[in-house]
Tab-separated table of C-alpha atoms in Angstrom:
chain	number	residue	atom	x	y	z
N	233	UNK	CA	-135.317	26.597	63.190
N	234	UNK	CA	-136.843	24.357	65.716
N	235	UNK	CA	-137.386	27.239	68.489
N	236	UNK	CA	-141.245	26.584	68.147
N	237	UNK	CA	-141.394	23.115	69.190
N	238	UNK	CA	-143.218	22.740	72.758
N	239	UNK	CA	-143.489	19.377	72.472
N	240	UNK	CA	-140.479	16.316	71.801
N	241	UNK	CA	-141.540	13.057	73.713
N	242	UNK	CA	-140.759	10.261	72.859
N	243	UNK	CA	-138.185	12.120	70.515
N	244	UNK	CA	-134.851	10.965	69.453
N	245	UNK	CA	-132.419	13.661	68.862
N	246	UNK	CA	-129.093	13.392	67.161
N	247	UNK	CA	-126.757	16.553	66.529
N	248	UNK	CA	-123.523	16.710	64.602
N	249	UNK	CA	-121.672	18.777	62.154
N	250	UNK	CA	-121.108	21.600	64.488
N	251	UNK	CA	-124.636	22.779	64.251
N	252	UNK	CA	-126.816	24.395	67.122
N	253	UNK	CA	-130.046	23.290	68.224
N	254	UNK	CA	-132.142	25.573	70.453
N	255	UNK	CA	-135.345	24.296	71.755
N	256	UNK	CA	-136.308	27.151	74.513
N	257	UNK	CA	-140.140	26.341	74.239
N	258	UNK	CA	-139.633	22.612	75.815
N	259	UNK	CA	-140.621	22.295	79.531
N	260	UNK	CA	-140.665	18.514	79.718
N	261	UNK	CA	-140.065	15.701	78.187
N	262	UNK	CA	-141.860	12.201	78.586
N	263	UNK	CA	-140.488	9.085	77.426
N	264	UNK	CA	-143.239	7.775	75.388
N	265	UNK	CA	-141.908	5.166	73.247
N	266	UNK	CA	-139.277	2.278	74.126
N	267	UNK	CA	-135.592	4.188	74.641
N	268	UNK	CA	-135.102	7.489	74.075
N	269	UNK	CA	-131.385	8.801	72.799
N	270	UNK	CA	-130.227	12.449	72.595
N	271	UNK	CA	-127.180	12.869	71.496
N	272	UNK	CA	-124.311	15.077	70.225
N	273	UNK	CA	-121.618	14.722	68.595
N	274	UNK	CA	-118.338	16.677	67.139
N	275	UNK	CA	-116.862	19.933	68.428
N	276	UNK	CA	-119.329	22.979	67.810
N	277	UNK	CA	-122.539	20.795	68.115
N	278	UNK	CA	-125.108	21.863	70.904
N	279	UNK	CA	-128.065	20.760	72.375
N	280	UNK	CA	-129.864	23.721	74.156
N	281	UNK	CA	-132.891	23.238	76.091
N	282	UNK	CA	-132.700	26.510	78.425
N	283	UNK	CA	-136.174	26.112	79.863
N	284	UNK	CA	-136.843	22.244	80.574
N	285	UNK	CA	-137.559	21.418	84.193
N	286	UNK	CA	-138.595	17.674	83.973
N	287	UNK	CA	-137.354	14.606	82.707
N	288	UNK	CA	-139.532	11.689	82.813
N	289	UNK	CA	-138.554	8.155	81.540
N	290	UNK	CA	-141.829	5.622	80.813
N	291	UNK	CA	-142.861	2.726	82.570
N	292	UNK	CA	-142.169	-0.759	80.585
N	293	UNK	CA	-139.693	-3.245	80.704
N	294	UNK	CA	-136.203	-1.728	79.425
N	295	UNK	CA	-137.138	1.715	79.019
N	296	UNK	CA	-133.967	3.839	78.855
N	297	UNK	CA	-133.589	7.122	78.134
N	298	UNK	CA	-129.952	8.388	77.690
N	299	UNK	CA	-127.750	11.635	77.104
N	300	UNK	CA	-124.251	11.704	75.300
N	301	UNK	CA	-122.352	14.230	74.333
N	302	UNK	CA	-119.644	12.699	72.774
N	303	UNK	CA	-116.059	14.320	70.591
N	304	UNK	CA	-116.725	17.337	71.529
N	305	UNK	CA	-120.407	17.926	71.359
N	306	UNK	CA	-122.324	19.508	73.953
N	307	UNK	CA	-125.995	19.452	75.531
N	308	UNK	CA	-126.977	22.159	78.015
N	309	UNK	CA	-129.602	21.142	80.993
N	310	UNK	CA	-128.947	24.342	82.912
N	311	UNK	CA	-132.683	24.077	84.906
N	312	UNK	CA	-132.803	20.495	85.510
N	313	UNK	CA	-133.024	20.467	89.094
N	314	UNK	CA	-134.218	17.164	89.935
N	315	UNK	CA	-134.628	13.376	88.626
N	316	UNK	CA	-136.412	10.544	89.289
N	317	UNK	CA	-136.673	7.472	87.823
N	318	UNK	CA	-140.152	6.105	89.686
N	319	UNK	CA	-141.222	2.763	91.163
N	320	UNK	CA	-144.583	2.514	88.959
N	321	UNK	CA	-145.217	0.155	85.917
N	322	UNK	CA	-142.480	-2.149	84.810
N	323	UNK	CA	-139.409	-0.516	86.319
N	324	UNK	CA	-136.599	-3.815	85.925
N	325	UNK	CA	-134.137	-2.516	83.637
N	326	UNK	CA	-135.009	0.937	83.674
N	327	UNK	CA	-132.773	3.798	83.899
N	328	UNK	CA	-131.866	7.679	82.770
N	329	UNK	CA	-128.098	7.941	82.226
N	330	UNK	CA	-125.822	11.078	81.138
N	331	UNK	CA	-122.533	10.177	79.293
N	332	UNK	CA	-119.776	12.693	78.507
N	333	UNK	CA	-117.068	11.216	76.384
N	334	UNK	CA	-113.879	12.772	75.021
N	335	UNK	CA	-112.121	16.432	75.917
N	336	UNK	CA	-115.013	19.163	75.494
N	337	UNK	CA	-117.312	17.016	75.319
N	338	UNK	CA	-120.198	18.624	78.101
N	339	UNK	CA	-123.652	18.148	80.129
N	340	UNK	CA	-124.800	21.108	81.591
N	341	UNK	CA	-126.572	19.487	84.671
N	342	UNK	CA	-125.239	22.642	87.055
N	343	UNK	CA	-128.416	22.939	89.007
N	344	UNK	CA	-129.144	19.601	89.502
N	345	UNK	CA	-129.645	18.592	93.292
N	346	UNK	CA	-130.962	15.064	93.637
N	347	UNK	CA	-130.607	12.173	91.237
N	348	UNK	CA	-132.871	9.095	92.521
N	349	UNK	CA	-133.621	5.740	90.789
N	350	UNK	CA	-135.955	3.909	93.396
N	351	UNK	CA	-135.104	0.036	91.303
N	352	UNK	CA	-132.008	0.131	90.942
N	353	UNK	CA	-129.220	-2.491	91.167
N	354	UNK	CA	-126.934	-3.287	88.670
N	355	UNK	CA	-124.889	-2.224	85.918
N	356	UNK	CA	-125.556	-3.210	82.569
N	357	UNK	CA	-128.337	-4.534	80.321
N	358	UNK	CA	-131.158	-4.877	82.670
N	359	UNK	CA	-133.218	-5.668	79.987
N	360	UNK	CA	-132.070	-8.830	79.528
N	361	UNK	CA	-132.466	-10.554	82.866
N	362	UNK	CA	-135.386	-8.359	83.494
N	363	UNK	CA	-133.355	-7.085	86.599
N	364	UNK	CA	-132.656	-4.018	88.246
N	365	UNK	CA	-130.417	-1.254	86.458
N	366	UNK	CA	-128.872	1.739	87.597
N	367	UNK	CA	-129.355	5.219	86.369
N	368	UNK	CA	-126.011	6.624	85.265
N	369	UNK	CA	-123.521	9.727	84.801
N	370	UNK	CA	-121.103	8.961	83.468
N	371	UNK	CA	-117.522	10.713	82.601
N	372	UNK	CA	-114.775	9.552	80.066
N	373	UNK	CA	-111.540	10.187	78.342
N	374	UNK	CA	-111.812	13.460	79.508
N	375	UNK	CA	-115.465	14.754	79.354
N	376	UNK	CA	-117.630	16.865	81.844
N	377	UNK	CA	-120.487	16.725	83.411
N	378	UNK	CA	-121.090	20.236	84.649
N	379	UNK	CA	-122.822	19.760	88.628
N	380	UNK	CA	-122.118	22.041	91.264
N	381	UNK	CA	-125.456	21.536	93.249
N	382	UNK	CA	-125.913	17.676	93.882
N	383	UNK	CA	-126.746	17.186	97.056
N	384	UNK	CA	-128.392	13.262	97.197
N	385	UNK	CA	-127.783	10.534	94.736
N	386	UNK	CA	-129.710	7.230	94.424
N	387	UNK	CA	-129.349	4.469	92.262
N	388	UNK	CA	-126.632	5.866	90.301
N	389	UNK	CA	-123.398	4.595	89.428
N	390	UNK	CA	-121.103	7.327	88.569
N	391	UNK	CA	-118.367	6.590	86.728
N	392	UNK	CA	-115.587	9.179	86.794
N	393	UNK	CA	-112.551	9.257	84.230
N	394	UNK	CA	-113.616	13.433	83.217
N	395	UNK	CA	-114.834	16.485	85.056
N	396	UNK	CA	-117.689	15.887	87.356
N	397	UNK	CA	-117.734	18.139	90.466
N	398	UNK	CA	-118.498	15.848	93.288
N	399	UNK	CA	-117.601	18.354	96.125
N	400	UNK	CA	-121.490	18.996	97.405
N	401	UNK	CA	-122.812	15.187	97.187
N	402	UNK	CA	-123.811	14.764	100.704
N	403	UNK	CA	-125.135	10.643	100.349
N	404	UNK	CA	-125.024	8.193	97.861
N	405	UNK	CA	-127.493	4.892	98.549
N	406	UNK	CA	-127.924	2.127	96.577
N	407	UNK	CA	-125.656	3.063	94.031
N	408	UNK	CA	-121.796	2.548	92.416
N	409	UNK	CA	-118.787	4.551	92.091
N	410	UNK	CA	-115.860	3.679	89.557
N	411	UNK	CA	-113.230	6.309	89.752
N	412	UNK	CA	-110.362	6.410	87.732
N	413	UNK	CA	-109.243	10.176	88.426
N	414	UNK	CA	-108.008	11.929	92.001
N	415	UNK	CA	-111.094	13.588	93.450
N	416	UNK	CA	-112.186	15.171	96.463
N	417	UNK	CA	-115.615	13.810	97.839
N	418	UNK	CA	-115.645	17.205	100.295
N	419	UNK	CA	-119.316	16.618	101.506
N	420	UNK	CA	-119.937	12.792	101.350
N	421	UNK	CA	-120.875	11.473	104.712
N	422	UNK	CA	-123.346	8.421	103.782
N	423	UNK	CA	-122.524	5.672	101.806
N	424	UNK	CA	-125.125	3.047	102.279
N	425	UNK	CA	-125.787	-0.440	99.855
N	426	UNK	CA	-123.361	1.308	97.585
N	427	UNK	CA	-119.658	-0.611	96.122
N	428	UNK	CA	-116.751	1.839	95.563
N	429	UNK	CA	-113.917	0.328	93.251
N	430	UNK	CA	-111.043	3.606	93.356
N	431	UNK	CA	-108.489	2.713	89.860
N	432	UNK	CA	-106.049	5.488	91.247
N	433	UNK	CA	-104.666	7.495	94.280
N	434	UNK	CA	-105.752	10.679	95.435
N	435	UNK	CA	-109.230	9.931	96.165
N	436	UNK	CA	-110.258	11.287	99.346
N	437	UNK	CA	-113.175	11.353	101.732
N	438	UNK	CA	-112.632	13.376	104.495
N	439	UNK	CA	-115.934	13.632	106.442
N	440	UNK	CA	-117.161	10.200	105.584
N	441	UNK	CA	-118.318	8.760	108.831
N	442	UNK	CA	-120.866	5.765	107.493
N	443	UNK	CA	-119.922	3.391	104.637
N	444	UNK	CA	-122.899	0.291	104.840
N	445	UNK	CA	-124.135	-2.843	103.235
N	446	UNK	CA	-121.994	-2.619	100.210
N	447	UNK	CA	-118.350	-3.277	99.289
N	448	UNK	CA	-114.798	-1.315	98.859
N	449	UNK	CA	-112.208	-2.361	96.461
N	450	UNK	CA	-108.974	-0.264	96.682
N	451	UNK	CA	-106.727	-2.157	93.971
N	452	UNK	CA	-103.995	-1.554	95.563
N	453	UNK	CA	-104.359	2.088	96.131
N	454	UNK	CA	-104.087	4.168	99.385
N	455	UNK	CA	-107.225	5.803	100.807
N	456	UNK	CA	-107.891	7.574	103.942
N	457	UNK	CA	-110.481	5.415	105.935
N	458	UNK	CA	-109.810	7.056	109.153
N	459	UNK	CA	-113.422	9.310	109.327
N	460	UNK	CA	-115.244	6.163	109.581
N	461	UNK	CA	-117.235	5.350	112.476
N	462	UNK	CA	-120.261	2.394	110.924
N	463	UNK	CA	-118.746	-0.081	108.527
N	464	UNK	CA	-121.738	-2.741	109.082
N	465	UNK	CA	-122.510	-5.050	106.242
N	466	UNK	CA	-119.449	-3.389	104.590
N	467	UNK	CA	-117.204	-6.076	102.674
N	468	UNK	CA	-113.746	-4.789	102.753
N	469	UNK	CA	-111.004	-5.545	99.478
N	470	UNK	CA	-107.518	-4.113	100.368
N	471	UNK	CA	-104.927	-4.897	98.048
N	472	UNK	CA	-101.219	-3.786	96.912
């Protein structure tokens, strides 16, 4: 029973085996040490933190701190409402990434509204080049991320081959999308300094009206453009 802990930072957590772990006391979380992982894995496991309000990565070189659920697992983030990754300290290579990976395998992120890294840039191991990295969420081989509220995303590159509800995002800047599954973008009017690469048909953006600095790659599949009103800076790849 860990329901007494009110303080985890700098705190790896790993849960398997189909266990439950509830950690109601924890309000926020700091990373205080290098990367931070939590992570669950295998059909039954959970990762409940019904009270936390504030995620915080730390401020060197490299510092990552990153959420999987994976085969099955779940972690639940129900009162996360906003996160940023911050430009103080050492922030090349930097980022705060949520990966769900295989069928039922599920971040609760359902009130989140904004998701902003301010040095962001590329995809990868920023680490290595000392460069800039974006934050992350990340669906695949039929996970979810659980939204429903996210309004404003910067510095992300959301990959989508799962559940993620993308029907309220409003702007992305800065950042990367990589979809592999149909979607409906409802909301998105603003893409700025962002690359799209659409994998698959059925992708649609119906009141996008400003798509800048950046690049589209449509690999050959159909997309309808016709919203569009500012393309500048906008490198165009139409194939197929």
């Amino acid at each position: 029973d860990l329901s007494t802990l009110t303080n985890i930072n700098g705190r790896d957590l790993y849960v398997s085996g189909g266990i439950q772990v509830d950690l109601p006391q924890i309000t926020e979380v700091v990373n205080t040490d290098g990367d931070m992982l939590w992570q669950t894995s295998g059909v039954g496991s959970v990762l409940s933190l019904p009270n936390l309000t504030s995620i915080q990565n730390g401020t060197e070189l490299g510092q990552d701190f990153r959420f999987k659920a994976l085969d099955g697992g779940r972690i639940q983030l129900p009162q996360i409402e906003h996160i940023v990754e911050p430009l103080r300290g050492n922030s090349n290579g930097r980022s705060i990434a949520f990966e769900a990976r295989g069928p039922g395998s599920t971040i609760d992120l359902s009130l989140l509204s904004s998701f902003e890294d301010l040095h962001a840039g590329g995809l990868g191991d920023g680490y290595q080049d000392k460069s800039p990295q974006y934050s992350e969420l990340v669906v695949a081989d039929g996970g979810t991320i659980q939204l429903g509220q996210l309004r404003s995303a910067r510095g992300v590159a959301i990959s989508l081959d799962g559940t993620l509800d993308v029907s309220t995002l409003e702007e992305l800047v800065d950042g990367h999308l990589n979809i592999h599954t149909a979607v409906a973008f409802s909301r998105l009017s603003t893409i700025d300094g962002s690359d799209l690469d659409l994998h698959v048909a059925g992708v649609t953006l119906p009141v996008l009206t400003t798509a800048t600095n950046g690049w589209l790659k449509t690999n050959g599949n159909a997309v309808d453009l016709s919203t569009l009103t500012n393309i500048n800076g906008r490198d165009l790849y139409v194939s197929g």
